Amino acid sequence: MARIAVIGAGMGAMASAARLAVAGHRVTVYERGTTYGGAVGRFERDGFAFDTGPGLLHLPAVYRDLFVKTGKRPLEDCARLVQVDPAVRHVLADGREVTLPNASRGGAAAVLDQAFGPGAGERWSAVLGRARDAWDATRRPLLEEPLRRDWQVLGRDPYPALRGSGLLRRRPPTLAEVAARELGGDGLAELLTARVGSYGVDPATAPAAAAVLPYMEQTFGSWYVRGGLRALATAVYERCLERKVAFVFGADAEVREVLVRGGRAAGLLLADGTEAEADFVVCGVDPRRLGVEPAPGGVPARGAATPSRVTLFLALRGARPADAVHRTLVHSPGGPVTVLRPDDPATRPDADHEAVTVSAVCGPAGATGAPGAEELLELAERAVPGLRERLLWHEVRTPADIEAATGALGGSVPPPALAGAGGRGLYPANSAALPGLYLAGGWAHPGGGLAHAGMTGALVSGLIVEGAEFRGSQ
């Protein structure tokens, strides 16, 4: 039995802790905040409740596997997952609306034919079909396996752009170029670029392989957790407690540095001067905070330009309309704005009120150009008619607030890892430069987002339990 110290109680960190505890190790989690979940938090006021981080779950199989591997009760017994249908409504800049069904290729094609004319659905299906080829080519090395030593091969874009399109002459095309060339004008391409942009990925610079993100949504569906995504964090935390994982919360649990003895990680130095000895250390927070170095010859650490988000929590008088859509993407020149309207009694004081969350990707704290509350309200009103007349109050959550809550420098919110672009979309390996130190959560391979961060738990636990030759579950 090894002693394992985990830094932070985010989703990737807790997933690692639960799996390591099941393997027989003694695990202690040190969280400088007062609660678990990391970015998956909750804001409550006057009977209204809002998720402070992700509002939807994609690839729920990651968490189903976590619960299967760590206990007898499956995920569905611990958190109530419901499919969101329709999956998303797009409000284009010219006012047109396009509502796509959940996890239905044929249904999406029919909607697009009606919205953009015959053939639009076929073009959309063809692009997502090529995205499926990219997904099949990179799923294991990019999501299910530790980062390969020859990670540079993942810098080649696996998206098979159409030959004869003129996009392969000088360099691999960007996602925006593929969307324009393969989907055409009249707004259809915007549906693809907006979906990718909502992940914090810039379509103008992202590789064409970023099309795997909307492919995953259409194939595996979009899911909501009753009570909000915070309920998923609670379920993972309770699973950790069932596996006898110990948690230490509060300012005294803040980690100042990773102790090094004999050339390897040997524990943690805490804010109160206490030394917590350990045989292995798992860093589940932004590793830049602790000066953690990636493995030699591996993917370099993420720079300061990683995007953040600005979010509005809106308390509205009046019942949620029966035909309201859970998620709307409002297209704007500054990028898509996401409006979430969950039909969930747990988010509102009663049936005569509604809780709405509005968010947009922006630069990290200190950067210029982040949309203000008035701009977001104006854009949100395109998704929620009469919003201002119904508005009781609103709260703003800025990148600085995210930094204070999660410790991520600048309040950065890392997007999922992507193949292509010379490897710029990849993250450092789960094994750090210092022996005995491992990286979990959104700042390590395979990157941010609930599913990807959760997957780091399987990778870190596999590397610790089975050693450096661990290649992922088969």
Short mmCIF file of C-alpha atoms in Angstrom, two decimals:
data_model
loop_
_atom_site.label_atom_id
_atom_site.label_comp_id
_atom_site.label_asym_id
_atom_site.label_seq_id
_atom_site.Cartn_x
_atom_site.Cartn_y
_atom_site.Cartn_z
CA MET A 1 0.00 0.00 0.00
CA ALA A 2 1.47 3.32 -1.12
CA ARG A 3 0.75 6.71 0.39
CA ILE A 4 -0.59 9.01 -2.31
CA ALA A 5 -1.10 12.77 -1.94
CA VAL A 6 -3.48 14.42 -4.42
CA ILE A 7 -3.34 18.18 -4.94
CA GLY A 8 -6.81 19.63 -5.51
CA ALA A 9 -10.30 18.16 -5.44
CA GLY A 10 -11.29 18.78 -9.06
CA MET A 11 -12.96 16.13 -11.20
CA GLY A 12 -9.75 14.64 -12.60
CA ALA A 13 -8.12 14.65 -9.18
CA MET A 14 -11.08 12.90 -7.53
CA ALA A 15 -11.32 10.39 -10.38
CA SER A 16 -7.66 9.56 -9.80
CA ALA A 17 -8.17 9.32 -6.04
CA ALA A 18 -11.11 6.93 -6.29
CA ARG A 19 -9.32 4.59 -8.71
CA LEU A 20 -6.11 4.59 -6.68
CA ALA A 21 -8.00 3.87 -3.45
CA VAL A 22 -9.70 0.88 -5.08
CA ALA A 23 -6.25 -0.38 -6.04
CA GLY A 24 -5.41 -0.54 -2.34
CA HIS A 25 -3.51 2.70 -1.83
CA ARG A 26 -3.96 5.19 1.01
CA VAL A 27 -5.05 8.41 -0.65
CA THR A 28 -5.36 11.90 0.82
CA VAL A 29 -6.67 14.87 -1.16
CA TYR A 30 -5.51 18.39 -0.24
CA GLU A 31 -7.85 21.16 -1.42
CA ARG A 32 -7.18 24.81 -0.60
CA GLY A 33 -10.84 25.69 -1.08
CA THR A 34 -13.71 24.73 1.17
CA THR A 35 -15.36 22.24 -1.15
CA TYR A 36 -14.80 19.67 -3.90
CA GLY A 37 -15.41 19.81 -7.64
CA GLY A 38 -12.93 22.41 -8.85
CA ALA A 39 -14.52 24.24 -11.77
CA VAL A 40 -17.73 22.21 -11.32
CA GLY A 41 -19.13 24.48 -8.64
CA ARG A 42 -22.48 25.95 -7.72
CA PHE A 43 -23.78 29.47 -7.05
CA GLU A 44 -26.96 29.89 -5.03
CA ARG A 45 -29.01 32.96 -4.19
CA ASP A 46 -32.67 33.53 -3.24
CA GLY A 47 -33.64 29.97 -4.11
CA PHE A 48 -31.93 30.05 -7.52
CA ALA A 49 -29.01 27.73 -8.27
CA PHE A 50 -26.49 27.77 -11.13
CA ASP A 51 -23.58 25.62 -12.28
CA THR A 52 -20.41 27.71 -12.26
CA GLY A 53 -18.63 25.46 -14.73
CA PRO A 54 -19.81 23.06 -17.45
CA GLY A 55 -23.55 22.86 -17.93
CA LEU A 56 -23.66 19.69 -20.04
CA LEU A 57 -21.85 16.36 -20.13
CA HIS A 58 -20.62 14.69 -23.31
CA LEU A 59 -19.10 11.21 -23.41
CA PRO A 60 -20.83 10.05 -20.20
CA ALA A 61 -19.14 6.66 -20.72
CA VAL A 62 -16.05 8.12 -19.00
CA TYR A 63 -17.93 8.51 -15.73
CA ARG A 64 -19.91 5.31 -16.17
CA ASP A 65 -16.59 3.48 -16.38
CA LEU A 66 -15.31 5.31 -13.29
CA PHE A 67 -18.28 4.13 -11.23
CA VAL A 68 -18.14 0.58 -12.58
CA LYS A 69 -14.44 0.32 -11.70
CA THR A 70 -14.73 1.85 -8.21
CA GLY A 71 -17.84 0.33 -6.63
CA LYS A 72 -21.03 -1.67 -6.93
CA ARG A 73 -23.43 1.19 -7.59
CA PRO A 74 -23.40 2.41 -11.21
CA LEU A 75 -23.39 6.07 -12.14
CA GLU A 76 -27.13 6.14 -12.84
CA ASP A 77 -27.80 5.09 -9.24
CA CYS A 78 -25.73 8.03 -7.96
CA ALA A 79 -26.67 10.79 -10.39
CA ARG A 80 -29.66 11.15 -12.67
CA LEU A 81 -28.54 11.72 -16.26
CA VAL A 82 -31.05 12.86 -18.88
CA GLN A 83 -30.49 13.40 -22.58
CA VAL A 84 -31.03 16.94 -23.78
CA ASP A 85 -33.36 16.98 -26.78
CA PRO A 86 -33.17 19.04 -28.89
CA ALA A 87 -29.41 19.16 -28.52
CA VAL A 88 -28.89 22.79 -29.45
CA ARG A 89 -30.61 25.74 -31.06
CA HIS A 90 -28.49 28.09 -33.15
CA VAL A 91 -29.52 31.73 -33.47
CA LEU A 92 -27.57 33.07 -36.42
CA ALA A 93 -26.39 36.66 -36.69
CA ASP A 94 -29.16 37.43 -39.22
CA GLY A 95 -31.84 36.17 -36.81
CA ARG A 96 -32.48 32.77 -38.38
CA GLU A 97 -32.91 29.88 -35.97
CA VAL A 98 -31.87 26.28 -36.52
CA THR A 99 -32.70 23.65 -33.90
CA LEU A 100 -30.86 20.32 -34.11
CA PRO A 101 -32.04 17.08 -32.48
CA ASN A 102 -29.95 15.12 -30.01
CA ALA A 103 -27.80 12.22 -31.24
CA SER A 104 -29.59 11.88 -34.58
CA ARG A 105 -27.62 12.11 -37.80
CA GLY A 106 -30.68 11.67 -39.98
CA GLY A 107 -32.73 14.10 -37.95
CA ALA A 108 -30.01 16.74 -38.17
CA ALA A 109 -29.74 16.29 -41.94
CA ALA A 110 -33.48 16.77 -42.38
CA VAL A 111 -33.47 19.97 -40.30
CA LEU A 112 -30.55 21.38 -42.25
CA ASP A 113 -32.15 20.61 -45.61
CA GLN A 114 -35.19 22.57 -44.51
CA ALA A 115 -33.15 25.46 -43.14
CA PHE A 116 -30.50 25.80 -45.85
CA GLY A 117 -31.93 24.00 -48.85
CA PRO A 118 -31.61 20.51 -50.36
CA GLY A 119 -28.15 19.03 -50.01
CA ALA A 120 -27.23 20.93 -46.86
CA GLY A 121 -27.87 17.91 -44.66
CA GLU A 122 -25.78 15.72 -46.93
CA ARG A 123 -22.85 18.16 -46.79
CA TRP A 124 -23.12 18.33 -42.98
CA SER A 125 -23.23 14.55 -42.68
CA ALA A 126 -20.22 14.24 -44.99
CA VAL A 127 -18.14 16.62 -42.86
CA LEU A 128 -19.07 14.80 -39.66
CA GLY A 129 -18.35 11.53 -41.42
CA ARG A 130 -14.82 12.74 -42.09
CA ALA A 131 -14.69 13.90 -38.46
CA ARG A 132 -15.60 10.32 -37.52
CA ASP A 133 -12.55 9.13 -39.47
CA ALA A 134 -10.40 11.56 -37.46
CA TRP A 135 -12.04 10.34 -34.23
CA ASP A 136 -11.41 6.69 -35.10
CA ALA A 137 -7.78 7.44 -35.94
CA THR A 138 -7.01 9.31 -32.73
CA ARG A 139 -9.52 8.13 -30.10
CA ARG A 140 -7.17 5.78 -28.32
CA PRO A 141 -3.90 7.75 -28.43
CA LEU A 142 -5.66 11.06 -27.77
CA LEU A 143 -8.17 10.03 -25.10
CA GLU A 144 -7.73 6.50 -23.77
CA GLU A 145 -3.96 6.01 -23.60
CA PRO A 146 -1.10 7.84 -21.89
CA LEU A 147 0.52 10.32 -24.24
CA ARG A 148 2.81 8.39 -26.54
CA ARG A 149 6.54 9.08 -26.46
CA ASP A 150 6.48 9.98 -30.15
CA TRP A 151 3.67 12.45 -29.52
CA GLN A 152 4.77 14.46 -32.56
CA VAL A 153 2.85 12.07 -34.80
CA LEU A 154 -0.33 13.47 -33.27
CA GLY A 155 0.68 16.84 -34.68
CA ARG A 156 -0.43 15.64 -38.10
CA ASP A 157 -4.06 16.51 -38.75
CA PRO A 158 -6.09 13.29 -39.14
CA TYR A 159 -9.08 15.05 -40.74
CA PRO A 160 -9.25 13.88 -44.38
CA ALA A 161 -9.99 17.19 -46.10
CA LEU A 162 -11.43 16.83 -49.57
CA ARG A 163 -8.84 16.49 -52.27
CA GLY A 164 -9.12 18.99 -55.08
CA SER A 165 -10.47 21.58 -52.66
CA GLY A 166 -7.31 23.68 -52.75
CA LEU A 167 -6.94 23.33 -48.97
CA LEU A 168 -3.95 20.99 -49.01
CA ARG A 169 -1.58 22.91 -51.25
CA ARG A 170 0.42 24.91 -48.72
CA ARG A 171 -0.50 23.56 -45.29
CA PRO A 172 -3.23 21.60 -43.55
CA PRO A 173 -6.46 23.62 -43.47
CA THR A 174 -7.93 25.20 -40.38
CA LEU A 175 -11.37 24.26 -39.11
CA ALA A 176 -12.77 27.56 -40.42
CA GLU A 177 -11.36 26.89 -43.90
CA VAL A 178 -12.80 23.38 -43.98
CA ALA A 179 -16.19 24.66 -42.83
CA ALA A 180 -16.27 27.34 -45.53
CA ARG A 181 -15.08 25.05 -48.32
CA GLU A 182 -16.99 21.89 -47.47
CA LEU A 183 -20.20 23.36 -46.08
CA GLY A 184 -20.48 26.53 -48.14
CA GLY A 185 -22.02 29.85 -47.28
CA ASP A 186 -25.47 30.96 -46.16
CA GLY A 187 -24.77 30.19 -42.52
CA LEU A 188 -24.28 26.41 -42.61
CA ALA A 189 -20.54 26.70 -41.97
CA GLU A 190 -21.28 28.91 -38.95
CA LEU A 191 -23.05 26.03 -37.24
CA LEU A 192 -19.82 24.05 -37.25
CA THR A 193 -17.50 26.91 -36.25
CA ALA A 194 -19.83 28.09 -33.47
CA ARG A 195 -20.03 24.62 -31.94
CA VAL A 196 -16.23 24.37 -31.92
CA GLY A 197 -15.85 27.94 -30.68
CA SER A 198 -18.06 27.23 -27.68
CA TYR A 199 -15.35 24.86 -26.39
CA GLY A 200 -12.84 27.70 -26.24
CA VAL A 201 -11.21 26.65 -29.51
CA ASP A 202 -10.63 29.33 -32.16
CA PRO A 203 -11.86 27.95 -35.52
CA ALA A 204 -9.56 30.33 -37.41
CA THR A 205 -6.46 28.69 -35.99
CA ALA A 206 -7.70 25.25 -34.89
CA PRO A 207 -6.90 22.20 -37.02
CA ALA A 208 -9.66 20.65 -39.08
CA ALA A 209 -9.63 17.77 -36.57
CA ALA A 210 -11.54 20.07 -34.20
CA ALA A 211 -14.60 18.81 -36.10
CA VAL A 212 -14.45 15.80 -33.77
CA LEU A 213 -16.03 17.97 -31.05
CA PRO A 214 -19.41 18.42 -32.78
CA TYR A 215 -19.07 14.83 -34.04
CA MET A 216 -18.89 13.60 -30.44
CA GLU A 217 -21.96 15.62 -29.52
CA GLN A 218 -24.02 14.31 -32.43
CA THR A 219 -22.88 10.71 -31.92
CA PHE A 220 -22.85 10.32 -28.15
CA GLY A 221 -25.40 12.96 -27.26
CA SER A 222 -25.60 15.84 -24.83
CA TRP A 223 -26.53 15.02 -21.24
CA TYR A 224 -27.72 17.01 -18.25
CA VAL A 225 -27.51 15.89 -14.63
CA ARG A 226 -30.61 16.56 -12.53
CA GLY A 227 -29.70 19.06 -9.86
CA GLY A 228 -27.06 20.49 -12.17
CA LEU A 229 -23.60 19.23 -13.07
CA ARG A 230 -22.65 19.92 -9.48
CA ALA A 231 -24.60 16.77 -8.64
CA LEU A 232 -22.07 14.79 -10.71
CA ALA A 233 -19.23 16.28 -8.67
CA THR A 234 -21.08 15.31 -5.49
CA ALA A 235 -21.50 11.74 -6.75
CA VAL A 236 -17.76 11.44 -7.49
CA TYR A 237 -16.88 12.95 -4.09
CA GLU A 238 -19.17 10.51 -2.30
CA ARG A 239 -17.65 7.61 -4.24
CA CYS A 240 -14.22 8.76 -3.02
CA LEU A 241 -15.50 8.75 0.57
CA GLU A 242 -16.89 5.25 0.09
CA ARG A 243 -13.41 4.16 -0.99
CA LYS A 244 -11.93 5.71 2.18
CA VAL A 245 -10.23 8.62 0.43
CA ALA A 246 -9.36 11.30 3.00
CA PHE A 247 -9.99 14.99 2.22
CA VAL A 248 -8.34 17.99 3.83
CA PHE A 249 -10.02 21.33 2.98
CA GLY A 250 -9.20 24.95 3.73
CA ALA A 251 -6.35 27.41 3.66
CA ASP A 252 -4.05 25.15 5.67
CA ALA A 253 -4.38 22.51 2.95
CA GLU A 254 -2.97 24.82 0.29
CA VAL A 255 0.14 23.26 -1.22
CA ARG A 256 3.23 25.44 -1.32
CA GLU A 257 5.52 22.98 -3.05
CA VAL A 258 6.12 19.33 -3.88
CA LEU A 259 8.79 17.86 -1.61
CA VAL A 260 11.71 16.16 -3.32
CA ARG A 261 13.91 13.57 -1.66
CA GLY A 262 16.22 11.11 -3.33
CA GLY A 263 15.44 12.62 -6.72
CA ARG A 264 11.70 11.90 -6.61
CA ALA A 265 8.45 13.32 -5.25
CA ALA A 266 8.22 12.60 -1.53
CA GLY A 267 5.19 14.56 -0.37
CA LEU A 268 3.85 18.08 0.03
CA LEU A 269 4.74 21.21 1.95
CA LEU A 270 1.46 22.79 3.09
CA ALA A 271 0.69 26.43 3.81
CA ASP A 272 0.90 25.97 7.59
CA GLY A 273 4.39 24.50 7.30
CA THR A 274 3.25 20.91 7.69
CA GLU A 275 4.95 18.26 5.58
CA ALA A 276 2.66 15.55 4.23
CA GLU A 277 4.83 12.58 3.30
CA ALA A 278 3.83 10.47 0.30
CA ASP A 279 5.20 7.82 -2.02
CA PHE A 280 3.47 9.40 -5.03
CA VAL A 281 2.00 12.84 -5.69
CA VAL A 282 -0.82 13.60 -8.11
CA CYS A 283 -1.16 17.25 -9.16
CA GLY A 284 -4.78 17.88 -10.10
CA VAL A 285 -4.53 21.69 -10.33
CA ASP A 286 -2.92 24.11 -12.78
CA PRO A 287 0.70 22.84 -12.58
CA ARG A 288 2.05 26.30 -13.39
CA ARG A 289 1.07 27.30 -9.85
CA LEU A 290 3.65 24.93 -8.44
CA GLY A 291 6.27 25.22 -11.15
CA VAL A 292 5.75 21.62 -12.23
CA GLU A 293 7.86 20.73 -15.26
CA PRO A 294 6.49 18.47 -18.02
CA ALA A 295 8.34 15.29 -18.87
CA PRO A 296 11.58 15.88 -20.85
CA GLY A 297 11.01 15.87 -24.59
CA GLY A 298 7.26 15.96 -24.11
CA VAL A 299 4.55 18.49 -24.87
CA PRO A 300 5.41 21.85 -23.24
CA ALA A 301 3.14 23.36 -20.62
CA ARG A 302 0.24 25.50 -21.77
CA GLY A 303 1.02 29.19 -22.12
CA ALA A 304 -0.72 32.18 -20.61
CA ALA A 305 -3.03 32.57 -23.62
CA THR A 306 -5.34 29.71 -22.63
CA PRO A 307 -8.88 31.18 -22.75
CA SER A 308 -11.26 31.76 -19.89
CA ARG A 309 -14.99 32.51 -19.67
CA VAL A 310 -17.26 35.24 -18.47
CA THR A 311 -20.63 34.06 -17.16
CA LEU A 312 -23.91 35.68 -16.16
CA PHE A 313 -26.33 34.05 -13.75
CA LEU A 314 -29.85 35.36 -14.43
CA ALA A 315 -32.79 35.10 -12.04
CA LEU A 316 -36.03 35.53 -13.99
CA ARG A 317 -39.61 35.99 -12.87
CA GLY A 318 -42.16 33.93 -14.78
CA ALA A 319 -42.27 30.25 -15.59
CA ARG A 320 -39.94 28.62 -18.08
CA PRO A 321 -41.92 28.22 -21.34
CA ALA A 322 -42.75 24.64 -22.22
CA ASP A 323 -41.08 25.01 -25.64
CA ALA A 324 -37.84 26.49 -24.28
CA VAL A 325 -34.64 24.83 -25.52
CA HIS A 326 -32.06 23.74 -22.96
CA ARG A 327 -29.06 25.08 -24.91
CA THR A 328 -28.92 27.92 -27.41
CA LEU A 329 -25.83 29.19 -29.19
CA VAL A 330 -26.22 32.84 -30.15
CA HIS A 331 -23.86 33.70 -33.00
CA SER A 332 -22.06 37.02 -32.75
CA PRO A 333 -18.95 38.63 -34.29
CA GLY A 334 -17.10 38.10 -31.01
CA GLY A 335 -17.86 34.39 -30.93
CA PRO A 336 -20.78 32.23 -29.81
CA VAL A 337 -22.63 32.97 -26.59
CA THR A 338 -24.08 29.93 -24.80
CA VAL A 339 -27.48 30.27 -23.12
CA LEU A 340 -28.57 27.40 -20.84
CA ARG A 341 -32.18 27.06 -19.66
CA PRO A 342 -32.45 23.74 -17.75
CA ASP A 343 -35.94 22.45 -16.99
CA ASP A 344 -34.98 21.50 -13.45
CA PRO A 345 -36.91 22.41 -10.28
CA ALA A 346 -33.64 22.25 -8.34
CA THR A 347 -32.42 25.40 -10.09
CA ARG A 348 -35.30 27.74 -9.14
CA PRO A 349 -37.34 28.67 -6.06
CA ASP A 350 -40.65 27.57 -7.64
CA ALA A 351 -42.40 26.97 -10.94
CA ASP A 352 -43.03 30.70 -11.37
CA HIS A 353 -39.33 31.50 -11.82
CA GLU A 354 -36.50 30.45 -14.10
CA ALA A 355 -32.70 30.26 -13.76
CA VAL A 356 -30.70 31.01 -16.91
CA THR A 357 -26.93 30.87 -17.41
CA VAL A 358 -25.19 32.88 -20.15
CA SER A 359 -21.49 32.41 -20.92
CA ALA A 360 -18.91 33.40 -23.49
CA VAL A 361 -15.29 32.50 -24.14
CA CYS A 362 -12.84 35.33 -23.43
CA GLY A 363 -9.21 35.93 -22.62
CA PRO A 364 -7.74 35.17 -19.18
CA ALA A 365 -7.92 37.66 -16.32
CA GLY A 366 -6.19 40.91 -17.26
CA ALA A 367 -6.80 40.48 -20.99
CA THR A 368 -8.89 42.99 -22.89
CA GLY A 369 -11.95 42.37 -25.01
CA ALA A 370 -14.11 40.33 -22.63
CA PRO A 371 -17.83 41.00 -23.20
CA GLY A 372 -19.52 42.97 -20.44
CA ALA A 373 -22.79 42.19 -18.71
CA GLU A 374 -24.81 44.52 -20.93
CA GLU A 375 -23.44 42.97 -24.11
CA LEU A 376 -24.19 39.47 -22.85
CA LEU A 377 -27.70 40.46 -21.81
CA GLU A 378 -28.36 41.90 -25.25
CA LEU A 379 -27.18 38.72 -26.95
CA ALA A 380 -29.03 36.49 -24.48
CA GLU A 381 -32.28 38.31 -25.24
CA ARG A 382 -32.08 36.87 -28.75
CA ALA A 383 -32.43 33.44 -27.13
CA VAL A 384 -34.84 34.46 -24.33
CA PRO A 385 -37.37 36.98 -25.68
CA GLY A 386 -38.54 39.46 -23.06
CA LEU A 387 -35.59 38.67 -20.85
CA ARG A 388 -35.09 42.20 -19.51
CA GLU A 389 -38.72 42.53 -18.46
CA ARG A 390 -38.42 39.26 -16.53
CA LEU A 391 -35.02 39.96 -14.96
CA LEU A 392 -34.98 40.08 -11.16
CA TRP A 393 -31.20 40.23 -10.79
CA HIS A 394 -27.99 39.01 -12.34
CA GLU A 395 -24.56 38.04 -11.07
CA VAL A 396 -21.34 38.16 -13.10
CA ARG A 397 -18.57 35.57 -12.82
CA THR A 398 -15.31 36.82 -14.35
CA PRO A 399 -11.99 35.11 -15.14
CA ALA A 400 -10.66 36.60 -11.89
CA ASP A 401 -13.48 34.83 -10.01
CA ILE A 402 -12.56 31.55 -11.71
CA GLU A 403 -8.94 32.02 -10.73
CA ALA A 404 -9.92 32.63 -7.11
CA ALA A 405 -12.13 29.52 -7.05
CA THR A 406 -9.94 27.06 -8.95
CA GLY A 407 -6.40 28.42 -8.73
CA ALA A 408 -5.96 28.31 -12.52
CA LEU A 409 -3.73 31.20 -13.58
CA GLY A 410 -5.86 33.93 -15.14
CA GLY A 411 -8.94 31.82 -14.57
CA SER A 412 -8.02 29.81 -17.64
CA VAL A 413 -10.41 27.07 -18.75
CA PRO A 414 -8.47 24.56 -20.86
CA PRO A 415 -10.28 23.03 -23.87
CA PRO A 416 -10.02 19.35 -24.87
CA ALA A 417 -6.86 18.09 -26.57
CA LEU A 418 -6.84 18.07 -30.37
CA ALA A 419 -4.65 16.33 -32.91
CA GLY A 420 -3.07 18.35 -35.69
CA ALA A 421 -1.58 21.86 -35.76
CA GLY A 422 1.88 20.50 -35.08
CA GLY A 423 0.86 19.36 -31.61
CA ARG A 424 -0.19 22.81 -30.34
CA GLY A 425 -3.50 21.34 -29.20
CA LEU A 426 -1.90 18.68 -27.01
CA TYR A 427 -1.19 18.72 -23.27
CA PRO A 428 1.76 17.54 -21.17
CA ALA A 429 1.92 13.84 -20.39
CA ASN A 430 0.44 12.51 -17.14
CA SER A 431 3.94 11.62 -15.92
CA ALA A 432 5.86 14.80 -14.99
CA ALA A 433 9.60 15.39 -15.19
CA LEU A 434 10.02 14.58 -11.48
CA PRO A 435 9.74 10.83 -10.81
CA GLY A 436 6.77 10.00 -8.60
CA LEU A 437 4.83 13.12 -9.70
CA TYR A 438 1.79 12.76 -11.96
CA LEU A 439 -0.60 15.23 -13.60
CA ALA A 440 -4.39 14.88 -13.60
CA GLY A 441 -7.24 17.19 -14.56
CA GLY A 442 -7.72 19.54 -17.48
CA TRP A 443 -4.11 20.75 -17.59
CA ALA A 444 -2.74 17.34 -18.49
CA HIS A 445 -3.27 14.90 -21.35
CA PRO A 446 -6.00 14.65 -22.72
CA GLY A 447 -7.01 18.17 -21.71
CA GLY A 448 -10.04 20.04 -20.46
CA GLY A 449 -13.75 19.37 -20.40
CA LEU A 450 -15.58 17.02 -18.06
CA ALA A 451 -14.99 13.84 -20.05
CA HIS A 452 -11.34 14.50 -20.88
CA ALA A 453 -10.44 15.63 -17.37
CA GLY A 454 -12.25 12.59 -15.95
CA MET A 455 -10.24 10.36 -18.24
CA THR A 456 -7.00 11.53 -16.61
CA GLY A 457 -8.08 9.54 -13.56
CA ALA A 458 -7.84 6.27 -15.49
CA LEU A 459 -4.51 7.26 -17.02
CA VAL A 460 -2.84 8.42 -13.80
CA SER A 461 -4.03 5.45 -11.77
CA GLY A 462 -2.89 3.08 -14.51
CA LEU A 463 0.58 4.63 -14.61
CA ILE A 464 0.97 4.45 -10.83
CA VAL A 465 -0.45 0.95 -10.41
CA GLU A 466 1.01 -0.72 -13.51
CA GLY A 467 4.04 1.46 -14.18
CA ALA A 468 5.39 3.40 -17.15
CA GLU A 469 4.46 0.65 -19.64
CA PHE A 470 0.74 1.06 -18.96
CA ARG A 471 -1.00 1.65 -22.29
CA GLY A 472 -4.61 2.15 -21.29
CA SER A 473 -7.60 -0.12 -20.90
CA GLN A 474 -8.34 -2.47 -23.75
#
